[in-house]
PDB file of C-alpha atoms and ligand atoms in Angstrom:
ATOM      1  CA  MET A  27     -51.913  16.621  -6.874  1.00 57.00           C
ATOM      2  CA  ILE A  28     -53.983  13.465  -7.155  1.00 65.00           C
ATOM      3  CA  ASP A  29     -52.935  10.581  -4.282  1.00 84.00           C
ATOM      4  CA  ILE A  30     -50.966   8.310  -6.848  1.00 86.00           C
ATOM      5  CA  TYR A  31     -51.270   5.643  -4.397  1.00 86.00           C
ATOM      6  CA  THR A  32     -54.388   5.374  -3.762  1.00 90.00           C
ATOM      7  CA  ILE A  33     -54.438   5.144  -8.389  1.00 93.00           C
ATOM      8  CA  ILE A  34     -51.794   2.841  -8.132  1.00 93.00           C
ATOM      9  CA  GLN A  35     -53.558   0.729  -6.196  1.00 93.00           C
ATOM     10  CA  LYS A  36     -56.363   0.554  -8.449  1.00 95.00           C
ATOM     11  CA  LEU A  37     -54.062  -0.133 -11.119  1.00 95.00           C
ATOM     12  CA  PRO A  38     -53.850  -3.570 -12.218  1.00 92.00           C
ATOM     13  CA  LYS A  39     -50.579  -5.275 -12.147  1.00 88.00           C
ATOM     14  CA  ASN A  40     -50.275  -8.107 -14.673  1.00 90.00           C
ATOM     15  CA  VAL A  41     -49.690  -6.077 -17.441  1.00 95.00           C
ATOM     16  CA  ASN A  42     -49.403  -7.465 -21.053  1.00 96.00           C
ATOM     17  CA  TYR A  43     -51.158  -5.201 -23.721  1.00 98.00           C
ATOM     18  CA  ILE A  44     -51.026  -1.302 -23.573  1.00 98.00           C
ATOM     19  CA  GLY A  45     -53.264   0.882 -25.598  1.00 98.00           C
ATOM     20  CA  VAL A  46     -53.009   4.989 -25.566  1.00 98.00           C
ATOM     21  CA  LEU A  47     -55.490   7.328 -26.585  1.00 98.00           C
ATOM     22  CA  THR A  48     -54.129  10.346 -27.316  1.00 98.00           C
ATOM     23  CA  GLY A  49     -56.190  13.916 -28.370  1.00 98.00           C
ATOM     24  CA  SER A  50     -55.658  17.857 -28.513  1.00 96.00           C
ATOM     25  CA  GLY A  51     -55.457  17.965 -24.759  1.00 97.00           C
ATOM     26  CA  ILE A  52     -51.750  16.347 -24.702  1.00 98.00           C
ATOM     27  CA  SER A  53     -50.456  18.882 -27.237  1.00 97.00           C
ATOM     28  CA  SER A  54     -51.657  21.599 -24.573  1.00 95.00           C
ATOM     29  CA  GLU A  55     -49.020  21.826 -22.940  1.00 96.00           C
ATOM     30  CA  SER A  56     -46.767  21.636 -25.959  1.00 96.00           C
ATOM     31  CA  GLY A  57     -48.728  25.596 -26.593  1.00 92.00           C
ATOM     32  CA  ILE A  58     -50.896  24.518 -29.500  1.00 91.00           C
ATOM     33  CA  PRO A  59     -54.611  25.278 -29.078  1.00 84.00           C
ATOM     34  CA  THR A  60     -57.228  22.148 -28.470  1.00 83.00           C
ATOM     35  CA  PHE A  61     -60.283  21.867 -30.770  1.00 79.00           C
ATOM     36  CA  ARG A  62     -62.774  22.655 -28.162  1.00 76.00           C
ATOM     37  CA  GLY A  63     -60.769  24.722 -26.146  1.00 72.00           C
ATOM     38  CA  LYS A  64     -61.880  28.784 -24.895  1.00 72.00           C
ATOM     39  CA  ASP A  65     -58.501  28.813 -26.518  1.00 69.00           C
ATOM     40  CA  GLY A  66     -59.285  26.224 -28.954  1.00 70.00           C
ATOM     41  CA  LEU A  67     -59.141  26.213 -32.845  1.00 66.00           C
ATOM     42  CA  TRP A  68     -62.238  26.517 -33.740  1.00 61.00           C
ATOM     43  CA  LYS A  69     -62.647  30.061 -31.771  1.00 61.00           C
ATOM     44  CA  ASN A  70     -62.904  31.759 -35.211  1.00 69.00           C
ATOM     45  CA  TYR A  71     -63.855  29.303 -37.650  1.00 71.00           C
ATOM     46  CA  ARG A  72     -66.956  26.135 -37.510  1.00 75.00           C
ATOM     47  CA  PRO A  73     -65.656  23.132 -38.069  1.00 69.00           C
ATOM     48  CA  GLU A  74     -68.157  22.901 -40.739  1.00 68.00           C
ATOM     49  CA  GLU A  75     -66.588  26.060 -42.763  1.00 78.00           C
ATOM     50  CA  LEU A  76     -62.612  24.529 -42.624  1.00 89.00           C
ATOM     51  CA  ALA A  77     -62.685  20.674 -41.799  1.00 91.00           C
ATOM     52  CA  THR A  78     -64.810  19.166 -44.631  1.00 93.00           C
ATOM     53  CA  PRO A  79     -64.826  18.001 -48.323  1.00 95.00           C
ATOM     54  CA  TYR A  80     -67.115  20.554 -49.071  1.00 93.00           C
ATOM     55  CA  ALA A  81     -65.343  23.349 -48.096  1.00 93.00           C
ATOM     56  CA  PHE A  82     -62.765  22.540 -49.505  1.00 96.00           C
ATOM     57  CA  GLN A  83     -64.618  22.088 -53.320  1.00 94.00           C
ATOM     58  CA  LYS A  84     -66.268  25.252 -52.028  1.00 93.00           C
ATOM     59  CA  ASN A  85     -63.051  27.129 -50.940  1.00 92.00           C
ATOM     60  CA  PRO A  86     -60.022  25.368 -51.124  1.00 95.00           C
ATOM     61  CA  VAL A  87     -57.689  28.396 -50.591  1.00 94.00           C
ATOM     62  CA  LEU A  88     -58.972  29.222 -47.343  1.00 91.00           C
ATOM     63  CA  VAL A  89     -59.276  26.051 -46.345  1.00 93.00           C
ATOM     64  CA  TRP A  90     -55.177  25.613 -47.312  1.00 94.00           C
ATOM     65  CA  GLU A  91     -54.852  29.755 -45.944  1.00 91.00           C
ATOM     66  CA  TRP A  92     -56.031  27.799 -42.766  1.00 89.00           C
ATOM     67  CA  TYR A  93     -53.669  24.517 -42.054  1.00 92.00           C
ATOM     68  CA  GLU A  94     -50.736  26.718 -42.831  1.00 91.00           C
ATOM     69  CA  MET A  95     -51.854  29.266 -40.162  1.00 87.00           C
ATOM     70  CA  ARG A  96     -52.080  25.841 -38.095  1.00 89.00           C
ATOM     71  CA  ARG A  97     -48.783  24.929 -40.053  1.00 91.00           C
ATOM     72  CA  GLN A  98     -46.887  27.889 -38.801  1.00 88.00           C
ATOM     73  CA  VAL A  99     -48.912  27.693 -34.866  1.00 85.00           C
ATOM     74  CA  ILE A 100     -47.081  24.097 -34.006  1.00 90.00           C
ATOM     75  CA  LYS A 101     -44.029  24.478 -36.400  1.00 91.00           C
ATOM     76  CA  ASN A 102     -41.341  25.103 -33.499  1.00 92.00           C
ATOM     77  CA  ALA A 103     -43.713  23.339 -30.869  1.00 95.00           C
ATOM     78  CA  LYS A 104     -42.063  20.232 -28.744  1.00 97.00           C
ATOM     79  CA  PRO A 105     -42.794  17.198 -27.257  1.00 98.00           C
ATOM     80  CA  ASN A 106     -43.939  17.806 -23.588  1.00 98.00           C
ATOM     81  CA  PRO A 107     -43.406  14.988 -20.782  1.00 98.00           C
ATOM     82  CA  ALA A 108     -46.607  13.789 -21.852  1.00 98.00           C
ATOM     83  CA  HIS A 109     -45.459  12.788 -25.207  1.00 98.00           C
ATOM     84  CA  ASN A 110     -42.194  12.047 -23.638  1.00 98.00           C
ATOM     85  CA  SER A 111     -43.848   9.471 -21.263  1.00 98.00           C
ATOM     86  CA  ILE A 112     -45.919   7.372 -23.972  1.00 98.00           C
ATOM     87  CA  VAL A 113     -42.701   6.721 -25.477  1.00 98.00           C
ATOM     88  CA  GLU A 114     -40.975   5.285 -22.047  1.00 98.00           C
ATOM     89  CA  MET A 115     -43.982   3.303 -21.841  1.00 98.00           C
ATOM     90  CA  GLU A 116     -43.681   2.337 -25.328  1.00 98.00           C
ATOM     91  CA  GLU A 117     -40.755   1.133 -24.890  1.00 98.00           C
ATOM     92  CA  PHE A 118     -41.194  -0.862 -21.615  1.00 97.00           C
ATOM     93  CA  PHE A 119     -44.738  -2.930 -22.785  1.00 97.00           C
ATOM     94  CA  GLU A 120     -43.286  -5.655 -25.035  1.00 95.00           C
ATOM     95  CA  ASN A 121     -47.225  -5.637 -26.737  1.00 98.00           C
ATOM     96  CA  PHE A 122     -47.651  -1.129 -27.261  1.00 98.00           C
ATOM     97  CA  LEU A 123     -50.275   0.828 -29.419  1.00 98.00           C
ATOM     98  CA  LEU A 124     -50.624   4.906 -29.044  1.00 98.00           C
ATOM     99  CA  VAL A 125     -53.345   5.880 -31.510  1.00 98.00           C
ATOM    100  CA  THR A 126     -53.736   9.279 -31.523  1.00 98.00           C
ATOM    101  CA  GLN A 127     -56.915  11.632 -33.152  1.00 97.00           C
ATOM    102  CA  ASN A 128     -54.262  14.882 -33.657  1.00 97.00           C
ATOM    103  CA  VAL A 129     -52.029  15.613 -36.749  1.00 96.00           C
ATOM    104  CA  ASP A 130     -49.909  17.829 -35.699  1.00 96.00           C
ATOM    105  CA  GLY A 131     -47.057  15.260 -35.397  1.00 96.00           C
ATOM    106  CA  LEU A 132     -46.271  16.225 -31.976  1.00 98.00           C
ATOM    107  CA  HIS A 133     -46.234  12.116 -31.064  1.00 98.00           C
ATOM    108  CA  GLU A 134     -44.074  10.954 -33.880  1.00 97.00           C
ATOM    109  CA  LYS A 135     -41.512  14.536 -32.767  1.00 96.00           C
ATOM    110  CA  ALA A 136     -40.997  12.911 -29.535  1.00 98.00           C
ATOM    111  CA  GLY A 137     -40.120   9.364 -30.562  1.00 98.00           C
ATOM    112  CA  SER A 138     -43.012   7.066 -30.888  1.00 98.00           C
ATOM    113  CA  LYS A 139     -42.352   4.138 -33.012  1.00 98.00           C
ATOM    114  CA  ASN A 140     -45.757   1.597 -32.291  1.00 98.00           C
ATOM    115  CA  LEU A 141     -48.309   4.833 -33.610  1.00 98.00           C
ATOM    116  CA  ILE A 142     -52.055   5.256 -35.820  1.00 98.00           C
ATOM    117  CA  GLU A 143     -52.882   8.783 -36.807  1.00 98.00           C
ATOM    118  CA  LEU A 144     -56.083   7.952 -36.793  1.00 98.00           C
ATOM    119  CA  HIS A 145     -56.980  11.598 -38.433  1.00 97.00           C
ATOM    120  CA  GLY A 146     -53.503  11.975 -40.097  1.00 97.00           C
ATOM    121  CA  ASN A 147     -50.844  14.579 -40.455  1.00 97.00           C
ATOM    122  CA  ILE A 148     -50.675  18.260 -40.925  1.00 95.00           C
ATOM    123  CA  TRP A 149     -47.487  18.083 -42.432  1.00 95.00           C
ATOM    124  CA  ARG A 150     -48.156  15.467 -45.154  1.00 96.00           C
ATOM    125  CA  ALA A 151     -50.543  16.970 -47.808  1.00 97.00           C
ATOM    126  CA  ARG A 152     -52.010  14.658 -50.988  1.00 97.00           C
ATOM    127  CA  CYS A 153     -52.925  14.269 -54.177  1.00 98.00           C
ATOM    128  CA  THR A 154     -57.337  14.514 -54.751  1.00 97.00           C
ATOM    129  CA  TYR A 155     -57.469  12.618 -57.509  1.00 97.00           C
ATOM    130  CA  CYS A 156     -53.748  10.375 -58.314  1.00 98.00           C
ATOM    131  CA  ASP A 157     -51.090   7.976 -55.304  1.00 97.00           C
ATOM    132  CA  TYR A 158     -49.266  11.243 -54.726  1.00 97.00           C
ATOM    133  CA  LYS A 159     -47.664  12.307 -51.087  1.00 97.00           C
ATOM    134  CA  GLU A 160     -45.828  14.786 -50.199  1.00 95.00           C
ATOM    135  CA  PHE A 161     -44.313  16.102 -46.488  1.00 94.00           C
ATOM    136  CA  LEU A 162     -45.117  20.035 -46.229  1.00 91.00           C
ATOM    137  CA  ASN A 163     -41.354  21.002 -44.717  1.00 80.00           C
ATOM    138  CA  THR A 164     -41.814  24.343 -45.519  1.00 80.00           C
ATOM    139  CA  PRO A 165     -43.509  27.183 -46.855  1.00 80.00           C
ATOM    140  CA  ILE A 166     -46.684  26.587 -49.512  1.00 85.00           C
ATOM    141  CA  GLU A 167     -45.477  28.869 -52.795  1.00 85.00           C
ATOM    142  CA  LYS A 168     -48.655  28.676 -53.992  1.00 90.00           C
ATOM    143  CA  ILE A 169     -51.975  27.827 -52.510  1.00 91.00           C
ATOM    144  CA  PRO A 170     -54.215  26.002 -53.524  1.00 94.00           C
ATOM    145  CA  PRO A 171     -50.522  23.944 -54.251  1.00 95.00           C
ATOM    146  CA  ALA A 172     -50.981  21.593 -57.345  1.00 95.00           C
ATOM    147  CA  CYS A 173     -49.996  17.475 -57.348  1.00 97.00           C
ATOM    148  CA  PRO A 174     -46.001  18.110 -59.434  1.00 95.00           C
ATOM    149  CA  LYS A 175     -47.466  14.307 -60.898  1.00 97.00           C
ATOM    150  CA  CYS A 176     -50.645  15.051 -62.624  1.00 97.00           C
ATOM    151  CA  GLY A 177     -51.673  18.717 -61.935  1.00 97.00           C
ATOM    152  CA  HIS A 178     -54.511  17.580 -59.568  1.00 97.00           C
ATOM    153  CA  LEU A 179     -55.397  20.165 -56.543  1.00 97.00           C
ATOM    154  CA  LEU A 180     -53.386  19.203 -53.547  1.00 97.00           C
ATOM    155  CA  ARG A 181     -54.968  17.924 -50.695  1.00 97.00           C
ATOM    156  CA  PRO A 182     -54.205  18.378 -46.864  1.00 97.00           C
ATOM    157  CA  ASP A 183     -53.663  14.723 -45.887  1.00 97.00           C
ATOM    158  CA  VAL A 184     -56.432  14.548 -42.788  1.00 97.00           C
ATOM    159  CA  LEU A 185     -59.069  12.890 -41.874  1.00 97.00           C
ATOM    160  CA  TRP A 186     -62.293  15.733 -42.599  1.00 96.00           C
ATOM    161  CA  PHE A 187     -65.483  15.633 -40.859  1.00 92.00           C
ATOM    162  CA  GLY A 188     -68.153  13.503 -42.798  1.00 92.00           C
ATOM    163  CA  GLU A 189     -65.144  11.183 -44.987  1.00 96.00           C
ATOM    164  CA  SER A 190     -64.915   7.713 -43.540  1.00 96.00           C
ATOM    165  CA  TYR A 191     -62.663   6.319 -41.087  1.00 97.00           C
ATOM    166  CA  ASP A 192     -59.996   3.165 -42.822  1.00 96.00           C
ATOM    167  CA  VAL A 193     -62.539   0.400 -41.381  1.00 97.00           C
ATOM    168  CA  LYS A 194     -58.936  -2.009 -41.477  1.00 98.00           C
ATOM    169  CA  ILE A 195     -57.477  -0.021 -39.307  1.00 98.00           C
ATOM    170  CA  LEU A 196     -60.302   0.493 -36.984  1.00 98.00           C
ATOM    171  CA  ASN A 197     -60.520  -3.405 -37.201  1.00 98.00           C
ATOM    172  CA  ASN A 198     -57.053  -3.154 -36.435  1.00 98.00           C
ATOM    173  CA  VAL A 199     -57.523  -0.297 -33.672  1.00 98.00           C
ATOM    174  CA  GLN A 200     -60.012  -2.119 -31.916  1.00 98.00           C
ATOM    175  CA  SER A 201     -58.170  -6.251 -32.195  1.00 98.00           C
ATOM    176  CA  PHE A 202     -55.289  -4.720 -29.973  1.00 98.00           C
ATOM    177  CA  PHE A 203     -57.643  -2.868 -27.907  1.00 98.00           C
ATOM    178  CA  ASN A 204     -59.093  -5.434 -26.813  1.00 98.00           C
ATOM    179  CA  LYS A 205     -56.289  -7.396 -25.071  1.00 98.00           C
ATOM    180  CA  CYS A 206     -55.069  -4.426 -23.124  1.00 98.00           C
ATOM    181  CA  ASP A 207     -55.134  -4.351 -19.769  1.00 98.00           C
ATOM    182  CA  VAL A 208     -55.098  -0.673 -18.884  1.00 98.00           C
ATOM    183  CA  ILE A 209     -55.749   1.976 -21.641  1.00 98.00           C
ATOM    184  CA  PHE A 210     -54.688   4.858 -21.010  1.00 98.00           C
ATOM    185  CA  VAL A 211     -56.945   7.745 -22.620  1.00 98.00           C
ATOM    186  CA  ILE A 212     -55.360  11.585 -22.711  1.00 98.00           C
ATOM    187  CA  GLY A 213     -56.405  14.901 -23.407  1.00 98.00           C
ATOM    188  CA  SER A 214     -59.538  14.814 -24.984  1.00 98.00           C
ATOM    189  CA  SER A 215     -63.955  15.944 -25.129  1.00 96.00           C
ATOM    190  CA  GLY A 216     -64.401  12.339 -27.053  1.00 97.00           C
ATOM    191  CA  GLN A 217     -66.876  15.059 -29.054  1.00 93.00           C
ATOM    192  CA  VAL A 218     -65.824  12.348 -32.009  1.00 93.00           C
ATOM    193  CA  PHE A 219     -67.703   9.293 -31.953  1.00 95.00           C
ATOM    194  CA  VAL A 220     -65.031   6.483 -33.586  1.00 97.00           C
ATOM    195  CA  PRO A 221     -62.507   6.659 -30.457  1.00 98.00           C
ATOM    196  CA  VAL A 222     -64.772   6.483 -27.283  1.00 98.00           C
ATOM    197  CA  TYR A 223     -66.612   3.272 -29.289  1.00 98.00           C
ATOM    198  CA  LEU A 224     -62.794   1.416 -29.532  1.00 98.00           C
ATOM    199  CA  VAL A 225     -62.370   2.463 -25.634  1.00 98.00           C
ATOM    200  CA  LYS A 226     -65.655   1.868 -24.970  1.00 98.00           C
ATOM    201  CA  GLN A 227     -65.682  -1.711 -26.828  1.00 98.00           C
ATOM    202  CA  ALA A 228     -62.544  -2.896 -25.084  1.00 98.00           C
ATOM    203  CA  GLN A 229     -63.708  -2.183 -21.510  1.00 98.00           C
ATOM    204  CA  LEU A 230     -66.597  -4.193 -22.225  1.00 98.00           C
ATOM    205  CA  GLN A 231     -63.352  -6.818 -22.787  1.00 98.00           C
ATOM    206  CA  GLY A 232     -62.313  -5.969 -19.948  1.00 97.00           C
ATOM    207  CA  SER A 233     -59.472  -2.723 -20.280  1.00 98.00           C
ATOM    208  CA  PHE A 234     -59.312  -1.352 -17.269  1.00 98.00           C
ATOM    209  CA  ILE A 235     -59.720   2.978 -18.882  1.00 98.00           C
ATOM    210  CA  VAL A 236     -57.415   5.511 -17.284  1.00 98.00           C
ATOM    211  CA  GLU A 237     -58.003   9.312 -18.426  1.00 98.00           C
ATOM    212  CA  VAL A 238     -55.932  11.963 -17.617  1.00 98.00           C
ATOM    213  CA  ASN A 239     -58.168  15.204 -18.681  1.00 98.00           C
ATOM    214  CA  ILE A 240     -58.354  19.255 -16.650  1.00 97.00           C
ATOM    215  CA  GLU A 241     -62.114  18.130 -16.892  1.00 97.00           C
ATOM    216  CA  ARG A 242     -64.427  15.467 -17.655  1.00 97.00           C
ATOM    217  CA  SER A 243     -65.053  14.512 -20.747  1.00 98.00           C
ATOM    218  CA  LEU A 244     -67.566  11.819 -22.730  1.00 98.00           C
ATOM    219  CA  TYR A 245     -65.062   9.538 -21.472  1.00 98.00           C
ATOM    220  CA  THR A 246     -65.387  10.592 -17.770  1.00 98.00           C
ATOM    221  CA  SER A 247     -68.463   8.499 -17.177  1.00 97.00           C
ATOM    222  CA  PHE A 248     -67.659   5.017 -18.197  1.00 98.00           C
ATOM    223  CA  ALA A 249     -63.962   5.155 -16.684  1.00 98.00           C
ATOM    224  CA  ASP A 250     -62.458   3.285 -14.309  1.00 98.00           C
ATOM    225  CA  ILE A 251     -60.358   6.298 -12.779  1.00 97.00           C
ATOM    226  CA  PHE A 252     -60.416   9.588 -13.414  1.00 97.00           C
ATOM    227  CA  ILE A 253     -57.123  11.888 -12.440  1.00 97.00           C
ATOM    228  CA  PRO A 254     -58.280  15.495 -13.638  1.00 97.00           C
ATOM    229  CA  GLU A 255     -54.871  17.318 -14.434  1.00 97.00           C
ATOM    230  CA  LYS A 256     -52.539  18.429 -16.721  1.00 97.00           C
ATOM    231  CA  ALA A 257     -51.235  15.735 -18.481  1.00 98.00           C
ATOM    232  CA  ALA A 258     -47.404  16.691 -18.992  1.00 98.00           C
ATOM    233  CA  GLU A 259     -47.688  16.873 -15.023  1.00 96.00           C
ATOM    234  CA  SER A 260     -49.799  14.353 -14.235  1.00 96.00           C
ATOM    235  CA  LEU A 261     -48.683  11.596 -16.337  1.00 97.00           C
ATOM    236  CA  PRO A 262     -44.445  11.543 -14.971  1.00 97.00           C
ATOM    237  CA  VAL A 263     -45.781  11.236 -12.452  1.00 95.00           C
ATOM    238  CA  LEU A 264     -47.778   8.264 -12.825  1.00 96.00           C
ATOM    239  CA  TRP A 265     -46.083   6.246 -15.281  1.00 96.00           C
ATOM    240  CA  ARG A 266     -43.432   6.616 -13.332  1.00 95.00           C
ATOM    241  CA  GLU A 267     -44.979   5.191  -9.814  1.00 94.00           C
ATOM    242  CA  TRP A 268     -46.777   2.750 -11.770  1.00 95.00           C
ATOM    243  CA  LYS A 269     -43.315   1.507 -14.168  1.00 95.00           C
ATOM    244  CA  ASN A 270     -41.814   1.214 -10.186  1.00 93.00           C
ATOM    245  CA  SER A 271     -44.844  -1.427  -8.815  1.00 92.00           C
ATOM    246  CA  LEU A 272     -44.583  -3.957 -11.950  1.00 91.00           C
ATOM    247  CA  LYS A 273     -41.122  -4.071 -11.391  1.00 80.00           C
TER     248      LYS A 273
HETATM  249  N1  LIG B 239     -53.884  17.867 -19.875  1.00 70.89           N
HETATM  250  C1  LIG B 239     -55.527  17.236 -19.980  1.00 70.89           C
HETATM  251  N2  LIG B 239     -55.902  17.948 -21.010  1.00 70.89           N
HETATM  252  C2  LIG B 239     -56.162  18.667 -21.491  1.00 70.89           C
HETATM  253  C3  LIG B 239     -55.601  19.473 -21.762  1.00 70.89           C
HETATM  254  C4  LIG B 239     -54.271  19.145 -20.464  1.00 70.89           C
HETATM  255  N3  LIG B 239     -53.272  19.545 -20.590  1.00 70.89           N
HETATM  256  N4  LIG B 239     -56.069  20.895 -21.916  1.00 70.89           N
HETATM  257  C5  LIG B 239     -56.943  20.425 -22.504  1.00 70.89           C
HETATM  258  N5  LIG B 239     -57.330  19.422 -21.987  1.00 70.89           N
HETATM  259  C6  LIG B 239     -57.916  18.426 -22.905  1.00 70.89           C
HETATM  260  C7  LIG B 239     -59.636  19.334 -23.031  1.00 70.89           C
HETATM  261  O1  LIG B 239     -59.954  19.184 -21.150  1.00 70.89           O
HETATM  262  C8  LIG B 239     -60.681  18.627 -23.453  1.00 70.89           C
HETATM  263  O2  LIG B 239     -61.754  17.844 -22.649  1.00 70.89           O
HETATM  264  O3  LIG B 239     -57.882  17.959 -23.783  1.00 70.89           O
HETATM  265  C9  LIG B 239     -59.573  17.938 -24.471  1.00 70.89           C
HETATM  266  C10 LIG B 239     -59.989  18.502 -25.994  1.00 70.89           C
HETATM  267  O4  LIG B 239     -60.999  18.785 -26.947  1.00 70.89           O
HETATM  268  P1  LIG B 239     -60.528  18.874 -28.017  1.00 70.89           P
HETATM  269  O5  LIG B 239     -60.351  19.536 -28.281  1.00 70.89           O
HETATM  270  O6  LIG B 239     -62.461  17.992 -28.442  1.00 70.89           O
HETATM  271  O7  LIG B 239     -59.868  17.837 -28.912  1.00 70.89           O
HETATM  272  P2  LIG B 239     -60.010  15.857 -29.002  1.00 70.89           P
HETATM  273  O8  LIG B 239     -61.203  14.968 -28.751  1.00 70.89           O
HETATM  274  O9  LIG B 239     -58.495  15.988 -29.438  1.00 70.89           O
HETATM  275  O10 LIG B 239     -60.598  16.824 -30.868  1.00 70.89           O
HETATM  276  C11 LIG B 239     -61.165  15.157 -31.797  1.00 70.89           C
HETATM  277  O11 LIG B 239     -61.945  16.568 -33.131  1.00 70.89           O
HETATM  278  O12 LIG B 239     -62.299  18.201 -34.289  1.00 70.89           O
HETATM  279  C12 LIG B 239     -62.052  16.902 -34.572  1.00 70.89           C
HETATM  280  O13 LIG B 239     -60.196  15.391 -36.253  1.00 70.89           O
HETATM  281  C13 LIG B 239     -60.396  16.748 -34.886  1.00 70.89           C
HETATM  282  O14 LIG B 239     -58.721  14.605 -33.865  1.00 70.89           O
HETATM  283  C14 LIG B 239     -60.215  15.670 -33.163  1.00 70.89           C
HETATM  284  C15 LIG B 239     -60.724  15.720 -32.976  1.00 70.89           C
END
């Protein structure tokens, strides 16, 4: 187990702004496979085959079937103690922002409010043509589904490889992260560049970076503290002890 007291000593004491960035690793203890881990979702497919506009255009049925399979895998997943600790952080600090790369909806299920889903949400579909959006609470009858408003194809409301981020959202995240006294990076490999950039830029503005990951990632080389532990086990302990030290 980590030496929690040494870590608490290193954490900033005067804290007004807190940021959290999560990746699929935080959901792995809720039973959801990560993308690139040994049990990863990518193990049977290459991302380029599925999570791209080209893949969808070429074979919308395969892409919808893959997302439907993922929804079936995650529909009974419950937030774990790491998700719950992040909700407690949000309630404790006046200035808090959670940015997730996850599309599983578990942070929202846990009760996180000040939340940005950088890569969208697997439980939402949107029309490829008009502004129609819907929540997919039940299994899709006909794949690929058509827009009830205009008849065009619906697509998963997620960000695919090769698609661009909403720059307004990125700017909002960057300006908040730059003000953060501490940013927690939890369960991300750092394989996707933009989130790494957001965190690194914030560190250059003075943010203290704490990474929780069961193995080294692309964040580890610059994180101020690296906690090589499972998030659901270590984050609740870290949060409890740090919160007590802040009182
Ligand atoms: N606790 C902490 N970290 C964990 C745990 C755990 N219990 N289990 C796995 N991890 C770590 C792994 O070591 C890995 O570094 O979580 C990370 C998961 O990395 P990826 O599978 O690459 O997922 P992520 O970083 O979220 O991927 C980013 O890439 O595929 C795209 O859009 C997709 O949002 C995703 C993005």
